[in-house]
Amino acid sequence: MEEKTLSQVLIKALHYVKSFRGQVFVIKLGGEVMCDERVMDCLAEDLVLLNSMDIKPVVVHGGGRDISDAMKRFGKVPEFVEGLRVTDAETMDIVKMVLIGKINTGIVAKINKQGGSAVGLSGKSGKLFMAQRRKQKIDLGFVGDITEVNTELVSVLLEKNYIPVISPVGFDSGGDSLNINADTAASRLAVSLGASKLVFMTSVEGVLDKKNKLISKLTVKQAKKLIAEGTASAGMIPKLEACIHSVEGGVARAHIIKSREHAFLQEVLTSKGTGSMVYLK
Ligand SMILES: Nc1ncnc2c1ncn2[C@@H]1O[C@H](COP(=O)(O)OP(=O)(O)OP(=O)(O)O)[C@@H](O)[C@H]1O
Ligand SMILES: [Mg+2]
């Protein structure tokens, strides 16, 4: 890149940096993202860069593919109902092992390697996600709905410039661990923290319409329609519901983007948005 162009890019970024200073961004990483070492290294750089500009990233991660792989190794067959994993007691142990033991520590290590200070938490840390078992016709087992979000611990970490990395495992009043969809956890957290952005990094370009064309901007009303008419299915249902919840709860923008190298940085610090953006109206 020419020097003039380079300085123009940096100066343009200054506009975004100034307007976002001190704000919280919640980033949800999908299971596929974490399987790509290069993309993860770039994302860790993005997070550390933003953090050093006084923007406060909070990471919530899923674990789809790794959990399914581990289940198969234990001779179990992954099963989903509307994008939510059916979780019996053995599966819950696998979920904890993979999410907290493997993925969370892996993300923390990547951020620390880039010079940031990440802290791994689960929804049990500081009673972050209190939950109750989901009640519905088909029993999903140890799948939880969040009843309460306690952000005190996360806020303390953000004040001291740590980057919290959160596994979506909650617990109920009896102390049982519950598997919480990571998209839902990210949106509840974003609202409770008063985040200005919620970014979902996933394996698809964004939300696709009936003809498989990318929808680059959609209102809450359009998002609800996509779910109701079945255009959004499987894992896109909790993701769109999370977008709806977050923007209705005061988060200015929710983005769904494909995880490429530095896609996150480009999304927040340039005008070159990719993927889908959900907004109130
Ligand atoms: N209208 C739609 N547009 C785009 N993707 C859709 C749509 N409807 C269903 N999908 C599916 O939703 C999937 C994305 O959700 P998925 O839960 O698999 O990913 P994730 O949330 O990023 O990962 P994880 O659940 O591991 O955290 C896509 O891979 C796609 O198959
Ligand atoms: Mg998902």
Short mmCIF file of C-alpha atoms and ligand atoms in Angstrom, two decimals:
data_model
loop_
_atom_site.label_atom_id
_atom_site.label_comp_id
_atom_site.label_asym_id
_atom_site.label_seq_id
_atom_site.Cartn_x
_atom_site.Cartn_y
_atom_site.Cartn_z
CA MET A 1 0.00 0.00 0.00
CA GLU A 2 1.24 3.48 -0.84
CA GLU A 3 2.24 5.68 2.08
CA LYS A 4 -0.46 8.24 1.32
CA THR A 5 -3.17 5.60 1.16
CA LEU A 6 -1.87 4.02 4.33
CA SER A 7 -2.08 7.28 6.26
CA GLN A 8 -5.56 7.93 4.84
CA VAL A 9 -6.74 4.55 6.11
CA LEU A 10 -5.29 5.21 9.55
CA ILE A 11 -6.78 8.69 9.79
CA LYS A 12 -10.19 7.38 8.71
CA ALA A 13 -9.95 4.81 11.50
CA LEU A 14 -9.39 7.66 13.96
CA HIS A 15 -12.99 8.77 13.44
CA TYR A 16 -14.26 5.34 14.55
CA VAL A 17 -11.74 5.05 17.39
CA LYS A 18 -12.83 8.42 18.81
CA SER A 19 -16.53 7.57 18.66
CA PHE A 20 -16.07 4.09 20.19
CA ARG A 21 -13.62 5.00 22.96
CA GLY A 22 -14.68 3.50 26.30
CA GLN A 23 -17.46 1.42 24.71
CA VAL A 24 -18.02 -2.31 25.13
CA PHE A 25 -18.14 -4.60 22.09
CA VAL A 26 -19.34 -8.16 22.55
CA ILE A 27 -17.94 -10.65 20.04
CA LYS A 28 -19.41 -14.11 19.69
CA LEU A 29 -17.15 -16.69 18.08
CA GLY A 30 -18.80 -19.63 16.38
CA GLY A 31 -17.47 -23.15 16.61
CA GLU A 32 -15.97 -23.18 13.11
CA VAL A 33 -14.01 -19.97 13.67
CA MET A 34 -11.89 -21.47 16.37
CA CYS A 35 -10.81 -24.35 14.13
CA ASP A 36 -8.91 -21.93 11.86
CA GLU A 37 -5.58 -21.05 13.52
CA ARG A 38 -4.76 -18.19 11.14
CA VAL A 39 -8.17 -16.51 11.52
CA MET A 40 -7.92 -16.88 15.29
CA ASP A 41 -4.44 -15.31 15.37
CA CYS A 42 -5.73 -12.36 13.32
CA LEU A 43 -8.75 -11.98 15.56
CA ALA A 44 -6.54 -11.98 18.65
CA GLU A 45 -4.50 -9.17 17.06
CA ASP A 46 -7.71 -7.24 16.29
CA LEU A 47 -8.91 -7.57 19.88
CA VAL A 48 -5.59 -6.46 21.36
CA LEU A 49 -5.39 -3.51 18.97
CA LEU A 50 -8.91 -2.32 19.82
CA ASN A 51 -8.27 -2.85 23.50
CA SER A 52 -5.17 -0.69 23.34
CA MET A 53 -7.39 2.07 21.84
CA ASP A 54 -9.62 1.95 24.93
CA ILE A 55 -12.38 -0.07 23.24
CA LYS A 56 -13.49 -2.90 25.51
CA PRO A 57 -13.96 -6.27 23.81
CA VAL A 58 -15.74 -9.15 25.54
CA VAL A 59 -15.56 -12.56 23.87
CA VAL A 60 -18.27 -15.22 24.14
CA HIS A 61 -17.57 -18.46 22.30
CA GLY A 62 -19.52 -21.44 21.07
CA GLY A 63 -18.08 -24.84 20.44
CA GLY A 64 -20.30 -26.59 17.91
CA ARG A 65 -17.89 -28.67 15.86
CA ASP A 66 -15.46 -29.52 18.67
CA ILE A 67 -18.30 -30.63 20.95
CA SER A 68 -19.80 -32.80 18.22
CA ASP A 69 -16.36 -34.33 17.45
CA ALA A 70 -15.76 -35.09 21.14
CA MET A 71 -19.23 -36.61 21.47
CA LYS A 72 -18.54 -38.94 18.54
CA ARG A 73 -15.27 -40.02 20.16
CA PHE A 74 -17.28 -40.95 23.25
CA GLY A 75 -19.69 -42.90 21.04
CA LYS A 76 -22.51 -40.37 21.26
CA VAL A 77 -24.61 -39.03 18.39
CA PRO A 78 -25.08 -35.21 18.33
CA GLU A 79 -28.73 -34.22 18.03
CA PHE A 80 -30.21 -30.74 17.58
CA VAL A 81 -33.69 -29.29 17.95
CA GLU A 82 -34.08 -25.86 16.29
CA GLY A 83 -30.35 -25.20 16.53
CA LEU A 84 -30.07 -26.25 20.19
CA ARG A 85 -28.03 -29.27 21.21
CA VAL A 86 -29.87 -32.02 23.08
CA THR A 87 -27.72 -32.34 26.23
CA ASP A 88 -27.92 -35.39 28.52
CA ALA A 89 -25.72 -35.62 31.65
CA GLU A 90 -22.78 -37.22 29.77
CA THR A 91 -23.04 -34.64 27.00
CA MET A 92 -22.99 -31.87 29.61
CA ASP A 93 -19.66 -33.22 30.91
CA ILE A 94 -18.32 -33.22 27.35
CA VAL A 95 -19.63 -29.68 26.79
CA LYS A 96 -17.78 -28.46 29.90
CA MET A 97 -14.57 -30.27 28.95
CA VAL A 98 -14.55 -28.86 25.44
CA LEU A 99 -15.84 -25.34 26.10
CA ILE A 100 -14.02 -24.53 29.33
CA GLY A 101 -11.07 -26.92 29.14
CA LYS A 102 -10.15 -26.60 25.50
CA ILE A 103 -11.73 -23.71 23.60
CA ASN A 104 -11.75 -21.07 26.33
CA THR A 105 -8.14 -21.63 27.36
CA GLY A 106 -7.14 -21.73 23.68
CA ILE A 107 -8.65 -18.29 22.99
CA VAL A 108 -7.12 -16.84 26.17
CA ALA A 109 -3.70 -18.14 25.10
CA LYS A 110 -4.02 -16.59 21.62
CA ILE A 111 -4.95 -13.15 23.00
CA ASN A 112 -2.16 -13.26 25.59
CA LYS A 113 0.34 -14.25 22.91
CA GLN A 114 -0.50 -11.05 21.05
CA GLY A 115 0.26 -8.97 24.15
CA GLY A 116 -3.25 -8.67 25.57
CA SER A 117 -4.39 -9.82 28.99
CA ALA A 118 -7.32 -12.18 28.60
CA VAL A 119 -9.20 -13.83 31.48
CA GLY A 120 -11.19 -17.02 30.94
CA LEU A 121 -14.58 -17.25 32.67
CA SER A 122 -17.61 -19.48 32.48
CA GLY A 123 -21.15 -18.44 33.25
CA LYS A 124 -20.53 -19.80 36.74
CA SER A 125 -17.78 -17.28 37.47
CA GLY A 126 -19.14 -14.51 39.68
CA LYS A 127 -22.65 -15.98 39.04
CA LEU A 128 -22.49 -14.47 35.57
CA PHE A 129 -25.25 -16.59 34.02
CA MET A 130 -27.91 -17.95 36.38
CA ALA A 131 -30.22 -20.21 34.41
CA GLN A 132 -33.10 -22.63 34.54
CA ARG A 133 -33.77 -25.76 32.57
CA ARG A 134 -35.64 -25.07 29.37
CA LYS A 135 -39.22 -26.22 29.52
CA GLN A 136 -40.61 -27.34 26.18
CA LYS A 137 -42.38 -30.25 24.50
CA ILE A 138 -39.21 -32.05 23.41
CA ASP A 139 -36.95 -32.42 26.45
CA LEU A 140 -33.51 -31.01 25.60
CA GLY A 141 -31.92 -32.22 28.87
CA PHE A 142 -29.41 -29.88 30.48
CA VAL A 143 -30.16 -26.95 28.20
CA GLY A 144 -30.72 -23.71 30.04
CA ASP A 145 -32.37 -20.36 29.63
CA ILE A 146 -30.68 -17.46 31.38
CA THR A 147 -32.74 -16.05 34.24
CA GLU A 148 -30.22 -13.53 35.54
CA VAL A 149 -27.00 -11.94 34.31
CA ASN A 150 -24.56 -10.61 36.91
CA THR A 151 -22.02 -8.45 35.15
CA GLU A 152 -20.07 -7.19 38.17
CA LEU A 153 -17.04 -9.42 37.64
CA VAL A 154 -16.89 -8.68 33.91
CA SER A 155 -17.16 -4.95 34.57
CA VAL A 156 -14.31 -5.08 37.11
CA LEU A 157 -12.13 -6.85 34.52
CA LEU A 158 -13.03 -4.34 31.79
CA GLU A 159 -12.18 -1.43 34.06
CA LYS A 160 -8.70 -2.89 34.50
CA ASN A 161 -8.37 -3.45 30.74
CA TYR A 162 -8.56 -7.25 30.79
CA ILE A 163 -10.29 -9.00 27.91
CA PRO A 164 -12.92 -11.42 29.32
CA VAL A 165 -13.39 -14.67 27.39
CA ILE A 166 -16.60 -16.43 28.36
CA SER A 167 -17.86 -20.02 27.97
CA PRO A 168 -21.66 -20.18 27.84
CA VAL A 169 -22.14 -22.63 30.70
CA GLY A 170 -24.67 -21.48 33.29
CA PHE A 171 -25.98 -23.04 36.46
CA ASP A 172 -29.35 -23.38 38.13
CA SER A 173 -30.47 -22.89 41.71
CA GLY A 174 -29.66 -26.56 42.48
CA GLY A 175 -26.09 -26.09 41.22
CA ASP A 176 -26.53 -28.13 38.02
CA SER A 177 -24.53 -26.96 35.01
CA LEU A 178 -26.64 -25.96 32.02
CA ASN A 179 -25.66 -25.66 28.38
CA ILE A 180 -26.66 -22.24 27.08
CA ASN A 181 -26.66 -21.32 23.43
CA ALA A 182 -23.67 -19.01 22.95
CA ASP A 183 -25.59 -16.57 20.73
CA THR A 184 -28.23 -16.12 23.41
CA ALA A 185 -25.58 -15.72 26.13
CA ALA A 186 -23.74 -13.10 24.05
CA SER A 187 -26.88 -11.04 23.48
CA ARG A 188 -27.97 -11.16 27.12
CA LEU A 189 -24.49 -10.09 28.16
CA ALA A 190 -24.34 -7.32 25.54
CA VAL A 191 -27.61 -5.83 26.81
CA SER A 192 -26.62 -6.13 30.47
CA LEU A 193 -23.23 -4.51 29.85
CA GLY A 194 -24.75 -1.70 27.77
CA ALA A 195 -22.58 -2.74 24.82
CA SER A 196 -22.75 -0.63 21.69
CA LYS A 197 -22.01 -3.50 19.31
CA LEU A 198 -22.57 -7.22 19.16
CA VAL A 199 -20.69 -9.06 16.43
CA PHE A 200 -21.33 -12.70 15.56
CA MET A 201 -18.41 -14.30 13.73
CA THR A 202 -19.64 -17.39 11.98
CA SER A 203 -19.09 -19.75 9.08
CA VAL A 204 -21.59 -18.17 6.64
CA GLU A 205 -21.49 -14.76 4.89
CA GLY A 206 -24.46 -13.51 6.91
CA VAL A 207 -28.21 -13.99 6.76
CA LEU A 208 -29.35 -15.40 3.43
CA ASP A 209 -32.77 -14.89 1.89
CA LYS A 210 -34.95 -17.53 0.21
CA LYS A 211 -32.80 -17.33 -2.93
CA ASN A 212 -29.59 -17.69 -0.90
CA LYS A 213 -28.72 -14.03 -1.46
CA LEU A 214 -27.02 -12.12 1.33
CA ILE A 215 -29.24 -9.63 3.18
CA SER A 216 -26.81 -6.88 4.14
CA LYS A 217 -29.17 -4.82 6.34
CA LEU A 218 -32.32 -5.90 8.09
CA THR A 219 -34.67 -4.45 10.67
CA VAL A 220 -35.92 -6.33 13.71
CA LYS A 221 -39.26 -6.72 11.94
CA GLN A 222 -37.61 -8.35 8.90
CA ALA A 223 -35.56 -10.62 11.16
CA LYS A 224 -38.70 -11.82 12.94
CA LYS A 225 -40.32 -12.52 9.56
CA LEU A 226 -37.33 -14.64 8.41
CA ILE A 227 -37.72 -16.84 11.48
CA ALA A 228 -41.52 -17.06 11.22
CA GLU A 229 -41.51 -18.05 7.52
CA GLY A 230 -38.68 -20.58 8.02
CA THR A 231 -36.08 -18.83 5.83
CA ALA A 232 -33.84 -18.82 8.90
CA SER A 233 -33.46 -22.31 10.33
CA ALA A 234 -31.12 -24.36 12.57
CA GLY A 235 -28.34 -22.28 14.15
CA MET A 236 -29.55 -19.10 12.43
CA ILE A 237 -32.69 -19.07 14.61
CA PRO A 238 -30.95 -18.42 17.97
CA LYS A 239 -28.55 -16.06 16.18
CA LEU A 240 -31.30 -13.86 14.74
CA GLU A 241 -33.25 -14.02 18.00
CA ALA A 242 -30.07 -12.84 19.74
CA CYS A 243 -29.76 -9.95 17.28
CA ILE A 244 -33.39 -9.00 17.91
CA HIS A 245 -33.00 -9.18 21.70
CA SER A 246 -29.84 -7.11 21.68
CA VAL A 247 -31.01 -4.24 19.48
CA GLU A 248 -34.38 -4.13 21.27
CA GLY A 249 -32.37 -3.99 24.50
CA GLY A 250 -30.34 -0.94 23.47
CA VAL A 251 -27.34 -2.34 21.55
CA ALA A 252 -27.02 0.00 18.58
CA ARG A 253 -26.02 -2.61 15.99
CA ALA A 254 -25.78 -6.39 15.75
CA HIS A 255 -23.63 -7.82 12.96
CA ILE A 256 -23.37 -11.34 11.56
CA ILE A 257 -20.13 -11.73 9.60
CA LYS A 258 -18.06 -14.52 8.12
CA SER A 259 -14.84 -15.07 10.00
CA ARG A 260 -11.99 -14.18 7.68
CA GLU A 261 -8.57 -12.78 8.54
CA HIS A 262 -9.10 -9.37 10.23
CA ALA A 263 -12.80 -9.37 9.33
CA PHE A 264 -13.63 -8.08 12.80
CA LEU A 265 -11.25 -5.11 12.61
CA GLN A 266 -12.55 -4.16 9.16
CA GLU A 267 -16.13 -4.40 10.35
CA VAL A 268 -15.67 -2.00 13.25
CA LEU A 269 -12.98 0.43 12.09
CA THR A 270 -13.82 0.94 8.41
CA SER A 271 -16.87 1.78 6.33
CA LYS A 272 -16.42 -1.49 4.44
CA GLY A 273 -18.98 -3.58 6.28
CA THR A 274 -19.49 -7.19 5.24
CA GLY A 275 -22.19 -9.65 6.25
CA SER A 276 -25.57 -8.70 7.71
CA MET A 277 -26.43 -5.91 10.09
CA VAL A 278 -29.55 -5.93 12.25
CA TYR A 279 -30.91 -2.61 13.54
CA LEU A 280 -34.04 -1.43 15.32
CA LYS A 281 -35.64 0.55 12.46
N1 LIG B 1 -31.25 -17.96 6.28
C1 LIG B 1 -30.05 -18.42 6.66
N2 LIG B 1 -28.92 -17.71 6.35
C2 LIG B 1 -27.69 -18.16 6.69
N3 LIG B 1 -27.48 -19.31 7.39
C3 LIG B 1 -28.55 -20.06 7.74
C4 LIG B 1 -29.88 -19.65 7.39
N4 LIG B 1 -30.73 -20.57 7.87
C5 LIG B 1 -29.99 -21.52 8.47
N5 LIG B 1 -28.69 -21.24 8.43
C6 LIG B 1 -27.63 -22.09 9.02
O1 LIG B 1 -27.17 -21.48 10.24
C7 LIG B 1 -25.80 -21.86 10.41
C8 LIG B 1 -25.11 -20.90 11.39
O2 LIG B 1 -25.36 -21.28 12.71
P1 LIG B 1 -24.41 -22.26 13.54
O3 LIG B 1 -25.06 -22.45 14.87
O4 LIG B 1 -24.13 -23.47 12.75
O5 LIG B 1 -23.04 -21.46 13.64
P2 LIG B 1 -22.39 -20.68 14.87
O6 LIG B 1 -23.47 -20.19 15.79
O7 LIG B 1 -21.49 -19.64 14.27
O8 LIG B 1 -21.52 -21.75 15.60
P3 LIG B 1 -21.72 -22.39 17.07
O9 LIG B 1 -23.16 -22.79 17.18
O10 LIG B 1 -20.76 -23.50 17.07
O11 LIG B 1 -21.37 -21.33 18.07
C9 LIG B 1 -25.25 -21.80 9.01
O12 LIG B 1 -24.14 -22.64 8.87
C10 LIG B 1 -26.43 -22.26 8.13
O13 LIG B 1 -26.33 -23.62 7.84
MG MG B 2 -24.82 -21.60 16.77
#
